[in-house]
Tab-separated table of N, CA and C in Angstrom:
chain	number	residue	atom	x	y	z
A	1	SER	N	-33.142	-7.761	-25.933
A	1	SER	CA	-33.690	-6.860	-26.941
A	1	SER	C	-32.567	-6.331	-27.826
A	2	THR	N	-32.948	-5.795	-28.948
A	2	THR	CA	-31.984	-5.243	-29.898
A	2	THR	C	-31.242	-4.053	-29.303
A	3	ALA	N	-31.949	-3.226	-28.523
A	3	ALA	CA	-31.318	-2.049	-27.905
A	3	ALA	C	-30.269	-2.460	-26.883
A	4	VAL	N	-30.565	-3.473	-26.082
A	4	VAL	CA	-29.606	-3.961	-25.086
A	4	VAL	C	-28.388	-4.559	-25.781
A	5	GLN	N	-28.626	-5.356	-26.830
A	5	GLN	CA	-27.512	-5.960	-27.562
A	5	GLN	C	-26.626	-4.872	-28.165
A	6	ALA	N	-27.234	-3.837	-28.743
A	6	ALA	CA	-26.458	-2.741	-29.336
A	6	ALA	C	-25.661	-2.001	-28.266
A	7	ALA	N	-26.260	-1.791	-27.077
A	7	ALA	CA	-25.562	-1.099	-25.992
A	7	ALA	C	-24.367	-1.910	-25.507
A	8	VAL	N	-24.532	-3.228	-25.387
A	8	VAL	CA	-23.426	-4.092	-24.947
A	8	VAL	C	-22.316	-4.102	-25.992
A	9	LEU	N	-22.693	-4.256	-27.259
A	9	LEU	CA	-21.688	-4.319	-28.329
A	9	LEU	C	-20.974	-2.988	-28.549
A	10	ASP	N	-21.484	-1.913	-27.934
A	10	ASP	CA	-20.858	-0.598	-28.037
A	10	ASP	C	-19.688	-0.433	-27.062
A	11	PHE	N	-19.551	-1.343	-26.089
A	11	PHE	CA	-18.431	-1.271	-25.150
A	11	PHE	C	-17.128	-1.542	-25.900
A	12	HIS	N	-16.044	-1.007	-25.367
A	12	HIS	CA	-14.714	-1.195	-25.968
A	12	HIS	C	-14.291	-2.665	-25.902
A	13	HIS	N	-13.599	-3.101	-26.950
A	13	HIS	CA	-12.972	-4.424	-26.974
A	13	HIS	C	-11.884	-4.411	-28.042
A	14	PRO	N	-10.908	-5.323	-27.936
A	14	PRO	CA	-9.867	-5.398	-28.964
A	14	PRO	C	-10.472	-5.787	-30.319
A	15	ALA	N	-9.791	-5.427	-31.377
A	15	ALA	CA	-10.241	-5.804	-32.724
A	15	ALA	C	-10.246	-7.320	-32.855
A	16	LEU	N	-11.261	-7.845	-33.534
A	16	LEU	CA	-11.408	-9.296	-33.674
A	16	LEU	C	-10.266	-9.924	-34.459
A	17	ASP	N	-9.587	-9.136	-35.274
A	17	ASP	CA	-8.478	-9.678	-36.060
A	17	ASP	C	-7.112	-9.384	-35.435
A	18	ALA	N	-7.107	-8.852	-34.214
A	18	ALA	CA	-5.838	-8.590	-33.531
A	18	ALA	C	-5.129	-9.924	-33.276
A	19	GLU	N	-3.840	-9.929	-33.478
A	19	GLU	CA	-3.077	-11.167	-33.308
A	19	GLU	C	-2.511	-11.260	-31.896
A	20	THR	N	-3.427	-11.343	-30.920
A	20	THR	CA	-3.014	-11.507	-29.530
A	20	THR	C	-3.549	-12.836	-29.026
A	21	VAL	N	-2.938	-13.337	-27.969
A	21	VAL	CA	-3.368	-14.596	-27.383
A	21	VAL	C	-4.816	-14.485	-26.910
A	22	GLN	N	-5.145	-13.366	-26.289
A	22	GLN	CA	-6.499	-13.163	-25.775
A	22	GLN	C	-7.538	-13.237	-26.892
A	23	VAL	N	-7.320	-12.538	-27.986
A	23	VAL	CA	-8.282	-12.516	-29.097
A	23	VAL	C	-8.382	-13.897	-29.740
A	24	GLN	N	-7.250	-14.550	-29.937
A	24	GLN	CA	-7.264	-15.876	-30.559
A	24	GLN	C	-7.929	-16.916	-29.654
A	25	THR	N	-7.687	-16.827	-28.341
A	25	THR	CA	-8.330	-17.747	-27.398
A	25	THR	C	-9.839	-17.555	-27.412
A	26	ARG	N	-10.273	-16.285	-27.366
A	26	ARG	CA	-11.707	-15.995	-27.379
A	26	ARG	C	-12.348	-16.410	-28.710
A	27	GLN	N	-11.601	-16.350	-29.788
A	27	GLN	CA	-12.137	-16.793	-31.080
A	27	GLN	C	-12.428	-18.296	-31.035
A	28	GLN	N	-11.490	-19.076	-30.502
A	28	GLN	CA	-11.690	-20.525	-30.390
A	28	GLN	C	-12.852	-20.848	-29.452
A	29	GLN	N	-12.935	-20.149	-28.333
A	29	GLN	CA	-14.025	-20.380	-27.381
A	29	GLN	C	-15.378	-20.022	-27.983
A	30	SER	N	-15.425	-18.964	-28.785
A	30	SER	CA	-16.701	-18.527	-29.362
A	30	SER	C	-17.245	-19.538	-30.372
A	31	ILE	N	-16.374	-20.291	-31.018
A	31	ILE	CA	-16.825	-21.330	-31.960
A	31	ILE	C	-17.626	-22.389	-31.207
A	32	VAL	N	-17.191	-22.723	-29.993
A	32	VAL	CA	-17.881	-23.722	-29.176
A	32	VAL	C	-19.128	-23.115	-28.510
A	33	LEU	N	-18.997	-21.903	-27.969
A	33	LEU	CA	-20.081	-21.293	-27.198
A	33	LEU	C	-21.220	-20.731	-28.045
A	34	ALA	N	-20.915	-20.198	-29.218
A	34	ALA	CA	-21.924	-19.509	-30.032
A	34	ALA	C	-23.193	-20.334	-30.257
A	35	PRO	N	-23.099	-21.597	-30.671
A	35	PRO	CA	-24.335	-22.372	-30.869
A	35	PRO	C	-25.114	-22.590	-29.569
A	36	LEU	N	-24.406	-22.636	-28.449
A	36	LEU	CA	-25.062	-22.870	-27.158
A	36	LEU	C	-25.883	-21.671	-26.694
A	37	VAL	N	-25.449	-20.468	-27.080
A	37	VAL	CA	-26.146	-19.252	-26.644
A	37	VAL	C	-26.925	-18.583	-27.772
A	38	GLY	N	-26.920	-19.170	-28.952
A	38	GLY	CA	-27.705	-18.654	-30.062
A	38	GLY	C	-27.163	-17.386	-30.693
A	39	LEU	N	-25.839	-17.249	-30.717
A	39	LEU	CA	-25.209	-16.083	-31.338
A	39	LEU	C	-24.302	-16.531	-32.472
A	40	GLU	N	-24.043	-15.616	-33.385
A	40	GLU	CA	-23.023	-15.862	-34.406
A	40	GLU	C	-21.663	-15.892	-33.703
A	41	PRO	N	-20.703	-16.687	-34.184
A	41	PRO	CA	-19.385	-16.753	-33.534
A	41	PRO	C	-18.699	-15.393	-33.370
A	42	ALA	N	-18.794	-14.517	-34.354
A	42	ALA	CA	-18.146	-13.202	-34.246
A	42	ALA	C	-18.796	-12.360	-33.145
A	43	VAL	N	-20.115	-12.435	-33.019
A	43	VAL	CA	-20.819	-11.692	-31.963
A	43	VAL	C	-20.448	-12.268	-30.607
A	44	CYS	N	-20.391	-13.576	-30.508
A	44	CYS	CA	-19.999	-14.237	-29.268
A	44	CYS	C	-18.569	-13.835	-28.886
A	45	GLN	N	-17.676	-13.791	-29.845
A	45	GLN	CA	-16.296	-13.364	-29.581
A	45	GLN	C	-16.275	-11.916	-29.087
A	46	ASN	N	-17.066	-11.041	-29.715
A	46	ASN	CA	-17.174	-9.650	-29.262
A	46	ASN	C	-17.594	-9.589	-27.798
A	47	VAL	N	-18.637	-10.341	-27.447
A	47	VAL	CA	-19.158	-10.320	-26.079
A	47	VAL	C	-18.100	-10.813	-25.092
A	48	LEU	N	-17.386	-11.875	-25.423
A	48	LEU	CA	-16.328	-12.385	-24.542
A	48	LEU	C	-15.217	-11.357	-24.350
A	49	LEU	N	-14.820	-10.689	-25.419
A	49	LEU	CA	-13.774	-9.667	-25.322
A	49	LEU	C	-14.267	-8.441	-24.556
A	50	ILE	N	-15.535	-8.089	-24.736
A	50	ILE	CA	-16.124	-6.977	-23.974
A	50	ILE	C	-16.107	-7.318	-22.490
A	51	MET	N	-16.455	-8.550	-22.167
A	51	MET	CA	-16.420	-8.994	-20.779
A	51	MET	C	-14.998	-8.889	-20.224
A	52	ASP	N	-14.015	-9.352	-20.991
A	52	ASP	CA	-12.619	-9.289	-20.546
A	52	ASP	C	-12.189	-7.862	-20.222
A	53	CYS	N	-12.599	-6.917	-21.054
A	53	CYS	CA	-12.136	-5.535	-20.925
A	53	CYS	C	-12.978	-4.684	-19.978
A	54	ASN	N	-14.243	-5.011	-19.796
A	54	ASN	CA	-15.149	-4.078	-19.135
A	54	ASN	C	-15.907	-4.610	-17.923
A	55	ALA	N	-16.039	-5.910	-17.772
A	55	ALA	CA	-16.847	-6.451	-16.679
A	55	ALA	C	-16.171	-6.192	-15.338
A	56	ARG	N	-16.964	-5.875	-14.351
A	56	ARG	CA	-16.488	-5.650	-12.992
A	56	ARG	C	-17.156	-6.671	-12.080
A	57	ALA	N	-16.453	-7.082	-11.054
A	57	ALA	CA	-17.031	-8.002	-10.076
A	57	ALA	C	-18.297	-7.378	-9.513
A	58	TYR	N	-19.319	-8.197	-9.368
A	58	TYR	CA	-20.593	-7.711	-8.839
A	58	TYR	C	-20.938	-8.484	-7.577
A	59	THR	N	-21.028	-7.779	-6.461
A	59	THR	CA	-21.329	-8.415	-5.187
A	59	THR	C	-22.582	-7.831	-4.557
A	60	GLY	N	-23.328	-7.055	-5.308
A	60	GLY	CA	-24.542	-6.431	-4.787
A	60	GLY	C	-25.729	-7.367	-4.821
A	61	CYS	N	-26.870	-6.799	-4.647
A	61	CYS	CA	-28.131	-7.527	-4.607
A	61	CYS	C	-28.451	-8.117	-5.979
A	62	VAL	N	-28.831	-9.384	-6.017
A	62	VAL	CA	-29.183	-10.044	-7.270
A	62	VAL	C	-30.631	-9.765	-7.634
A	63	ASN	N	-31.504	-9.770	-6.659
A	63	ASN	CA	-32.936	-9.628	-6.895
A	63	ASN	C	-33.455	-8.559	-5.933
A	64	ARG	N	-33.992	-7.480	-6.475
A	64	ARG	CA	-34.465	-6.385	-5.619
A	64	ARG	C	-35.504	-6.832	-4.594
A	65	SER	N	-36.314	-7.855	-4.898
A	65	SER	CA	-37.321	-8.307	-3.950
A	65	SER	C	-36.710	-9.135	-2.826
A	66	ASP	N	-35.501	-9.656	-3.037
A	66	ASP	CA	-34.821	-10.442	-2.014
A	66	ASP	C	-33.424	-9.868	-1.813
A	67	GLN	N	-33.322	-8.768	-1.062
A	67	GLN	CA	-32.054	-8.071	-0.920
A	67	GLN	C	-31.062	-8.806	-0.034
A	68	SER	N	-31.470	-9.896	0.574
A	68	SER	CA	-30.531	-10.657	1.396
A	68	SER	C	-29.693	-11.607	0.547
A	69	ARG	N	-30.139	-11.868	-0.677
A	69	ARG	CA	-29.429	-12.800	-1.552
A	69	ARG	C	-28.404	-12.031	-2.383
A	70	SER	N	-27.133	-12.263	-2.143
A	70	SER	CA	-26.108	-11.556	-2.895
A	70	SER	C	-25.499	-12.461	-3.949
A	71	ALA	N	-24.829	-11.847	-4.906
A	71	ALA	CA	-24.241	-12.591	-6.016
A	71	ALA	C	-22.961	-13.292	-5.583
A	72	ASN	N	-22.754	-14.485	-6.081
A	72	ASN	CA	-21.515	-15.221	-5.871
A	72	ASN	C	-20.809	-15.316	-7.217
A	73	ALA	N	-19.600	-14.830	-7.275
A	73	ALA	CA	-18.793	-14.906	-8.493
A	73	ALA	C	-19.543	-14.363	-9.702
A	74	ALA	N	-20.183	-13.224	-9.543
A	74	ALA	CA	-20.914	-12.607	-10.643
A	74	ALA	C	-20.123	-11.424	-11.181
A	75	ALA	N	-20.427	-11.053	-12.401
A	75	ALA	CA	-19.813	-9.879	-13.023
A	75	ALA	C	-20.919	-9.109	-13.729
A	76	ALA	N	-20.678	-7.830	-13.930
A	76	ALA	CA	-21.670	-6.983	-14.590
A	76	ALA	C	-20.956	-5.921	-15.410
A	77	LEU	N	-21.663	-5.370	-16.382
A	77	LEU	CA	-21.158	-4.256	-17.179
A	77	LEU	C	-21.765	-2.966	-16.652
A	78	PHE	N	-20.921	-1.999	-16.371
A	78	PHE	CA	-21.354	-0.686	-15.904
A	78	PHE	C	-20.759	0.352	-16.857
A	79	ARG	N	-21.596	1.162	-17.491
A	79	ARG	CA	-21.116	2.142	-18.472
A	79	ARG	C	-20.065	3.063	-17.859
A	80	LEU	N	-20.331	3.641	-16.693
A	80	LEU	CA	-19.368	4.541	-16.065
A	80	LEU	C	-18.099	3.790	-15.669
A	81	GLY	N	-18.253	2.602	-15.111
A	81	GLY	CA	-17.091	1.802	-14.725
A	81	GLY	C	-16.220	1.437	-15.906
A	82	ALA	N	-16.842	1.216	-17.058
A	82	ALA	CA	-16.089	0.874	-18.267
A	82	ALA	C	-15.319	2.072	-18.808
A	83	ASN	N	-15.751	3.273	-18.454
A	83	ASN	CA	-15.076	4.477	-18.946
A	83	ASN	C	-13.950	4.950	-18.035
A	84	ALA	N	-13.828	4.352	-16.854
A	84	ALA	CA	-12.746	4.735	-15.946
A	84	ALA	C	-11.434	4.169	-16.474
A	85	SER	N	-10.402	4.972	-16.459
A	85	SER	CA	-9.095	4.552	-16.953
A	85	SER	C	-8.359	3.728	-15.903
A	86	HIS	N	-7.454	2.865	-16.384
A	86	HIS	CA	-6.646	2.022	-15.509
A	86	HIS	C	-5.386	2.743	-15.067
A	87	SER	N	-4.981	2.464	-13.844
A	87	SER	CA	-3.669	2.846	-13.343
A	87	SER	C	-3.241	1.788	-12.346
A	88	CYS	N	-1.950	1.482	-12.310
A	88	CYS	CA	-1.424	0.550	-11.315
A	88	CYS	C	-1.199	1.269	-9.989
A	89	CYS	N	-1.483	2.554	-9.948
A	89	CYS	CA	-1.465	3.356	-8.724
A	89	CYS	C	-2.721	4.232	-8.761
A	90	PRO	N	-3.902	3.602	-8.653
A	90	PRO	CA	-5.162	4.318	-8.863
A	90	PRO	C	-5.469	5.332	-7.762
A	91	ASN	N	-6.312	6.308	-8.105
A	91	ASN	CA	-6.742	7.288	-7.111
A	91	ASN	C	-8.165	7.010	-6.629
A	92	THR	N	-8.794	5.975	-7.187
A	92	THR	CA	-10.183	5.659	-6.868
A	92	THR	C	-10.361	4.148	-6.752
A	93	ASN	N	-11.269	3.753	-5.891
A	93	ASN	CA	-11.642	2.351	-5.748
A	93	ASN	C	-13.132	2.254	-6.028
A	94	TYR	N	-13.620	1.075	-6.302
A	94	TYR	CA	-15.045	0.924	-6.568
A	94	TYR	C	-15.581	-0.317	-5.870
A	95	SER	N	-16.890	-0.306	-5.654
A	95	SER	CA	-17.562	-1.435	-5.015
A	95	SER	C	-18.987	-1.520	-5.536
A	96	SER	N	-19.500	-2.733	-5.612
A	96	SER	CA	-20.905	-2.930	-5.985
A	96	SER	C	-21.695	-3.489	-4.809
A	97	GLN	N	-21.144	-3.395	-3.620
A	97	GLN	CA	-21.829	-3.916	-2.434
A	97	GLN	C	-22.856	-2.904	-1.944
A	98	ASN	N	-23.974	-2.849	-2.651
A	98	ASN	CA	-25.077	-1.980	-2.271
A	98	ASN	C	-26.372	-2.608	-2.757
A	99	SER	N	-27.469	-2.062	-2.358
A	99	SER	CA	-28.769	-2.627	-2.735
A	99	SER	C	-29.329	-1.997	-4.006
A	100	ARG	N	-28.590	-1.063	-4.624
A	100	ARG	CA	-29.077	-0.352	-5.808
A	100	ARG	C	-28.665	-1.016	-7.120
A	101	GLY	N	-27.750	-1.994	-7.070
A	101	GLY	CA	-27.276	-2.614	-8.298
A	101	GLY	C	-26.366	-1.688	-9.083
A	102	SER	N	-25.668	-0.809	-8.384
A	102	SER	CA	-24.803	0.165	-9.050
A	102	SER	C	-23.366	0.020	-8.562
A	103	LEU	N	-22.496	0.777	-9.173
A	103	LEU	CA	-21.089	0.802	-8.800
A	103	LEU	C	-20.846	2.091	-8.021
A	104	ASP	N	-20.274	1.989	-6.836
A	104	ASP	CA	-19.925	3.161	-6.035
A	104	ASP	C	-18.432	3.406	-6.166
A	105	PHE	N	-18.055	4.648	-6.449
A	105	PHE	CA	-16.645	5.032	-6.554
A	105	PHE	C	-16.266	5.852	-5.338
A	106	ARG	N	-15.069	5.589	-4.782
A	106	ARG	CA	-14.549	6.355	-3.651
A	106	ARG	C	-13.079	6.671	-3.915
A	107	THR	N	-12.704	7.912	-3.680
A	107	THR	CA	-11.295	8.256	-3.858
A	107	THR	C	-10.492	7.626	-2.724
A	108	ILE	N	-9.281	7.167	-3.056
A	108	ILE	CA	-8.404	6.555	-2.054
A	108	ILE	C	-7.139	7.376	-1.846
A	109	ARG	N	-6.998	8.431	-2.640
A	109	ARG	CA	-5.944	9.422	-2.429
A	109	ARG	C	-6.409	10.712	-3.072
A	110	SER	N	-5.706	11.786	-2.827
A	110	SER	CA	-6.138	13.099	-3.304
A	110	SER	C	-6.249	13.142	-4.825
A	111	VAL	N	-7.289	13.815	-5.282
A	111	VAL	CA	-7.505	14.017	-6.712
A	111	VAL	C	-7.666	15.530	-6.920
A	112	ALA	N	-6.734	16.108	-7.651
A	112	ALA	CA	-6.782	17.546	-7.917
A	112	ALA	C	-7.769	17.828	-9.052
A	113	PRO	N	-8.333	19.023	-9.088
A	113	PRO	CA	-9.220	19.370	-10.208
A	113	PRO	C	-8.496	19.168	-11.537
A	114	GLY	N	-9.141	18.500	-12.463
A	114	GLY	CA	-8.546	18.222	-13.766
A	114	GLY	C	-7.816	16.891	-13.847
A	115	ASP	N	-7.533	16.252	-12.687
A	115	ASP	CA	-6.895	14.932	-12.699
A	115	ASP	C	-7.869	13.894	-13.235
A	116	GLN	N	-7.334	12.911	-13.901
A	116	GLN	CA	-8.145	11.818	-14.405
A	116	GLN	C	-8.494	10.874	-13.254
A	117	ILE	N	-9.746	10.406	-13.227
A	117	ILE	CA	-10.162	9.401	-12.249
A	117	ILE	C	-9.672	8.048	-12.758
A	118	THR	N	-8.935	7.317	-11.916
A	118	THR	CA	-8.391	6.023	-12.332
A	118	THR	C	-8.752	4.943	-11.328
A	119	ILE	N	-8.922	3.731	-11.847
A	119	ILE	CA	-9.137	2.537	-11.037
A	119	ILE	C	-8.134	1.490	-11.508
A	120	SER	N	-7.976	0.429	-10.756
A	120	SER	CA	-7.129	-0.662	-11.206
A	120	SER	C	-8.004	-1.732	-11.837
A	121	TYR	N	-7.589	-2.228	-12.980
A	121	TYR	CA	-8.291	-3.332	-13.638
A	121	TYR	C	-7.813	-4.681	-13.113
A	122	LEU	N	-6.803	-4.674	-12.247
A	122	LEU	CA	-6.189	-5.912	-11.756
A	122	LEU	C	-6.557	-6.162	-10.305
A	123	ALA	N	-6.743	-7.420	-9.948
A	123	ALA	CA	-7.129	-7.780	-8.582
A	123	ALA	C	-5.943	-7.699	-7.618
A	124	GLU	N	-4.897	-8.444	-7.871
A	124	GLU	CA	-3.744	-8.489	-6.964
A	124	GLU	C	-2.703	-7.469	-7.412
A	125	LEU	N	-3.070	-6.223	-7.311
A	125	LEU	CA	-2.283	-5.133	-7.872
A	125	LEU	C	-0.947	-4.912	-7.178
A	126	TRP	N	-0.939	-4.821	-5.875
A	126	TRP	CA	0.250	-4.342	-5.178
A	126	TRP	C	1.368	-5.361	-5.097
A	127	SER	N	1.075	-6.646	-5.182
A	127	SER	CA	2.130	-7.645	-5.066
A	127	SER	C	2.703	-8.079	-6.408
A	128	ARG	N	2.172	-7.578	-7.501
A	128	ARG	CA	2.635	-8.002	-8.830
A	128	ARG	C	3.706	-7.055	-9.381
A	129	PRO	N	4.810	-7.600	-9.870
A	129	PRO	CA	5.806	-6.745	-10.527
A	129	PRO	C	5.249	-6.218	-11.858
A	130	SER	N	5.854	-5.180	-12.377
A	130	SER	CA	5.317	-4.525	-13.585
A	130	SER	C	5.236	-5.481	-14.777
A	131	TRP	N	6.214	-6.362	-14.974
A	131	TRP	CA	6.154	-7.276	-16.123
A	131	TRP	C	4.940	-8.190	-16.017
A	132	ASP	N	4.585	-8.615	-14.786
A	132	ASP	CA	3.427	-9.485	-14.595
A	132	ASP	C	2.127	-8.708	-14.799
A	133	ARG	N	2.076	-7.473	-14.300
A	133	ARG	CA	0.880	-6.641	-14.509
A	133	ARG	C	0.659	-6.423	-15.999
A	134	GLN	N	1.738	-6.183	-16.740
A	134	GLN	CA	1.613	-5.929	-18.181
A	134	GLN	C	1.041	-7.143	-18.921
A	135	THR	N	1.406	-8.352	-18.501
A	135	THR	CA	0.900	-9.549	-19.184
A	135	THR	C	-0.578	-9.779	-18.886
A	136	LYS	N	-1.085	-9.277	-17.758
A	136	LYS	CA	-2.494	-9.462	-17.387
A	136	LYS	C	-3.414	-8.477	-18.113
A	137	LEU	N	-2.856	-7.377	-18.578
A	137	LEU	CA	-3.651	-6.351	-19.260
A	137	LEU	C	-3.642	-6.599	-20.763
A	138	SER	N	-4.681	-6.149	-21.437
A	138	SER	CA	-4.746	-6.315	-22.901
A	138	SER	C	-4.146	-5.108	-23.615
A	139	PHE	N	-3.399	-4.294	-22.893
A	139	PHE	CA	-2.765	-3.097	-23.452
A	139	PHE	C	-1.492	-2.829	-22.658
A	140	GLY	N	-0.620	-2.014	-23.196
A	140	GLY	CA	0.595	-1.638	-22.496
A	140	GLY	C	0.308	-0.497	-21.538
A	141	CYS	N	0.414	-0.741	-20.242
A	141	CYS	CA	0.135	0.289	-19.246
A	141	CYS	C	1.306	1.268	-19.196
A	142	LEU	N	0.987	2.545	-19.257
A	142	LEU	CA	2.005	3.587	-19.214
A	142	LEU	C	1.821	4.495	-18.002
A	143	CYS	N	1.205	3.966	-16.945
A	143	CYS	CA	0.978	4.772	-15.752
A	143	CYS	C	2.312	5.087	-15.070
A	144	GLU	N	2.281	5.994	-14.116
A	144	GLU	CA	3.483	6.431	-13.406
A	144	GLU	C	4.201	5.254	-12.743
A	145	ARG	N	3.455	4.350	-12.171
A	145	ARG	CA	4.071	3.206	-11.489
A	145	ARG	C	4.794	2.291	-12.474
A	146	CYS	N	4.189	2.016	-13.631
A	146	CYS	CA	4.813	1.128	-14.622
A	146	CYS	C	6.029	1.779	-15.283
A	147	ARG	N	6.037	3.093	-15.374
A	147	ARG	CA	7.184	3.798	-15.962
A	147	ARG	C	8.320	3.972	-14.968
A	148	GLY	N	8.039	3.792	-13.667
A	148	GLY	CA	9.040	4.005	-12.633
A	148	GLY	C	9.836	2.751	-12.314
A	149	ALA	N	10.635	2.854	-11.257
A	149	ALA	CA	11.452	1.725	-10.795
A	149	ALA	C	10.533	0.620	-10.273
A	150	GLU	N	10.980	-0.619	-10.425
A	150	GLU	CA	10.205	-1.762	-9.923
A	150	GLU	C	10.047	-1.620	-8.414
A	151	ASP	N	8.812	-1.654	-7.932
A	151	ASP	CA	8.573	-1.391	-6.516
A	151	ASP	C	8.087	-2.589	-5.717
A	152	THR	N	7.998	-3.759	-6.310
A	152	THR	CA	7.490	-4.907	-5.562
A	152	THR	C	8.590	-5.693	-4.865
A	153	ARG	N	9.850	-5.406	-5.168
A	153	ARG	CA	10.949	-6.125	-4.525
A	153	ARG	C	11.699	-5.245	-3.536
A	154	GLY	N	11.284	-4.017	-3.390
A	154	GLY	CA	11.995	-3.086	-2.519
A	154	GLY	C	11.713	-3.302	-1.043
A	155	ILE	N	12.581	-2.723	-0.227
A	155	ILE	CA	12.440	-2.763	1.219
A	155	ILE	C	12.397	-1.317	1.695
A	156	ARG	N	11.377	-0.970	2.473
A	156	ARG	CA	11.239	0.409	2.949
A	156	ARG	C	12.182	0.646	4.135
A	157	CYS	N	12.967	1.715	4.033
A	157	CYS	CA	13.891	2.106	5.095
A	157	CYS	C	13.079	2.673	6.269
A	158	ARG	N	13.322	2.171	7.473
A	158	ARG	CA	12.576	2.644	8.646
A	158	ARG	C	12.943	4.059	9.029
A	159	SER	N	14.122	4.505	8.671
A	159	SER	CA	14.565	5.851	9.049
A	159	SER	C	14.018	6.929	8.108
A	160	CYS	N	14.311	6.752	6.814
A	160	CYS	CA	13.943	7.806	5.860
A	160	CYS	C	12.689	7.481	5.056
A	161	HIS	N	12.161	6.270	5.177
A	161	HIS	CA	10.940	5.802	4.503
A	161	HIS	C	11.067	5.691	2.987
A	162	SER	N	12.272	5.799	2.446
A	162	SER	CA	12.439	5.574	1.008
A	162	SER	C	12.540	4.075	0.759
A	163	VAL	N	12.348	3.683	-0.483
A	163	VAL	CA	12.401	2.269	-0.841
A	163	VAL	C	13.789	1.933	-1.371
A	164	VAL	N	14.410	0.900	-0.804
A	164	VAL	CA	15.739	0.456	-1.212
A	164	VAL	C	15.560	-0.863	-1.964
A	165	PHE	N	16.211	-0.992	-3.116
A	165	PHE	CA	16.089	-2.182	-3.937
A	165	PHE	C	17.354	-3.017	-3.847
A	166	PRO	N	17.208	-4.343	-3.770
A	166	PRO	CA	18.404	-5.198	-3.723
A	166	PRO	C	19.171	-5.126	-5.031
A	167	CYS	N	20.466	-5.380	-4.962
A	167	CYS	CA	21.311	-5.337	-6.167
A	167	CYS	C	21.034	-6.511	-7.075
């Protein structure tokens, strides 16, 4: 419907004329895909970029009448999930493993009143160095972890529990 299309196109996405690899790749893909799905190429490019920026893995129930059938490699758009900010050291995790077709948020560390709720947009977050995390995101992450010392090559001291980095 027109209302659903307008709601989807209202999600955040990079500008179509941005000179990034992601935008240019999606532009080329939309030329091929647009006729197959009955959309104008620019609208198709918008949808692909919206998916890149906002879609979350969906592992919940696919059909309410058959709650035993779960999604395999599915993604969905969630308005609240799309509004959560990214951090490479998030204070919240999310899951769609429920029968309601919704996203459940759970804090994974303390959140003080007034703190921003953050999730990670990246799957393999903890093993990736900051330069690699930055290339996976469509924006420059300025979270505390990315601004700090590289923490993926360090070794934790058993005595004092601080992280020691090789020379």
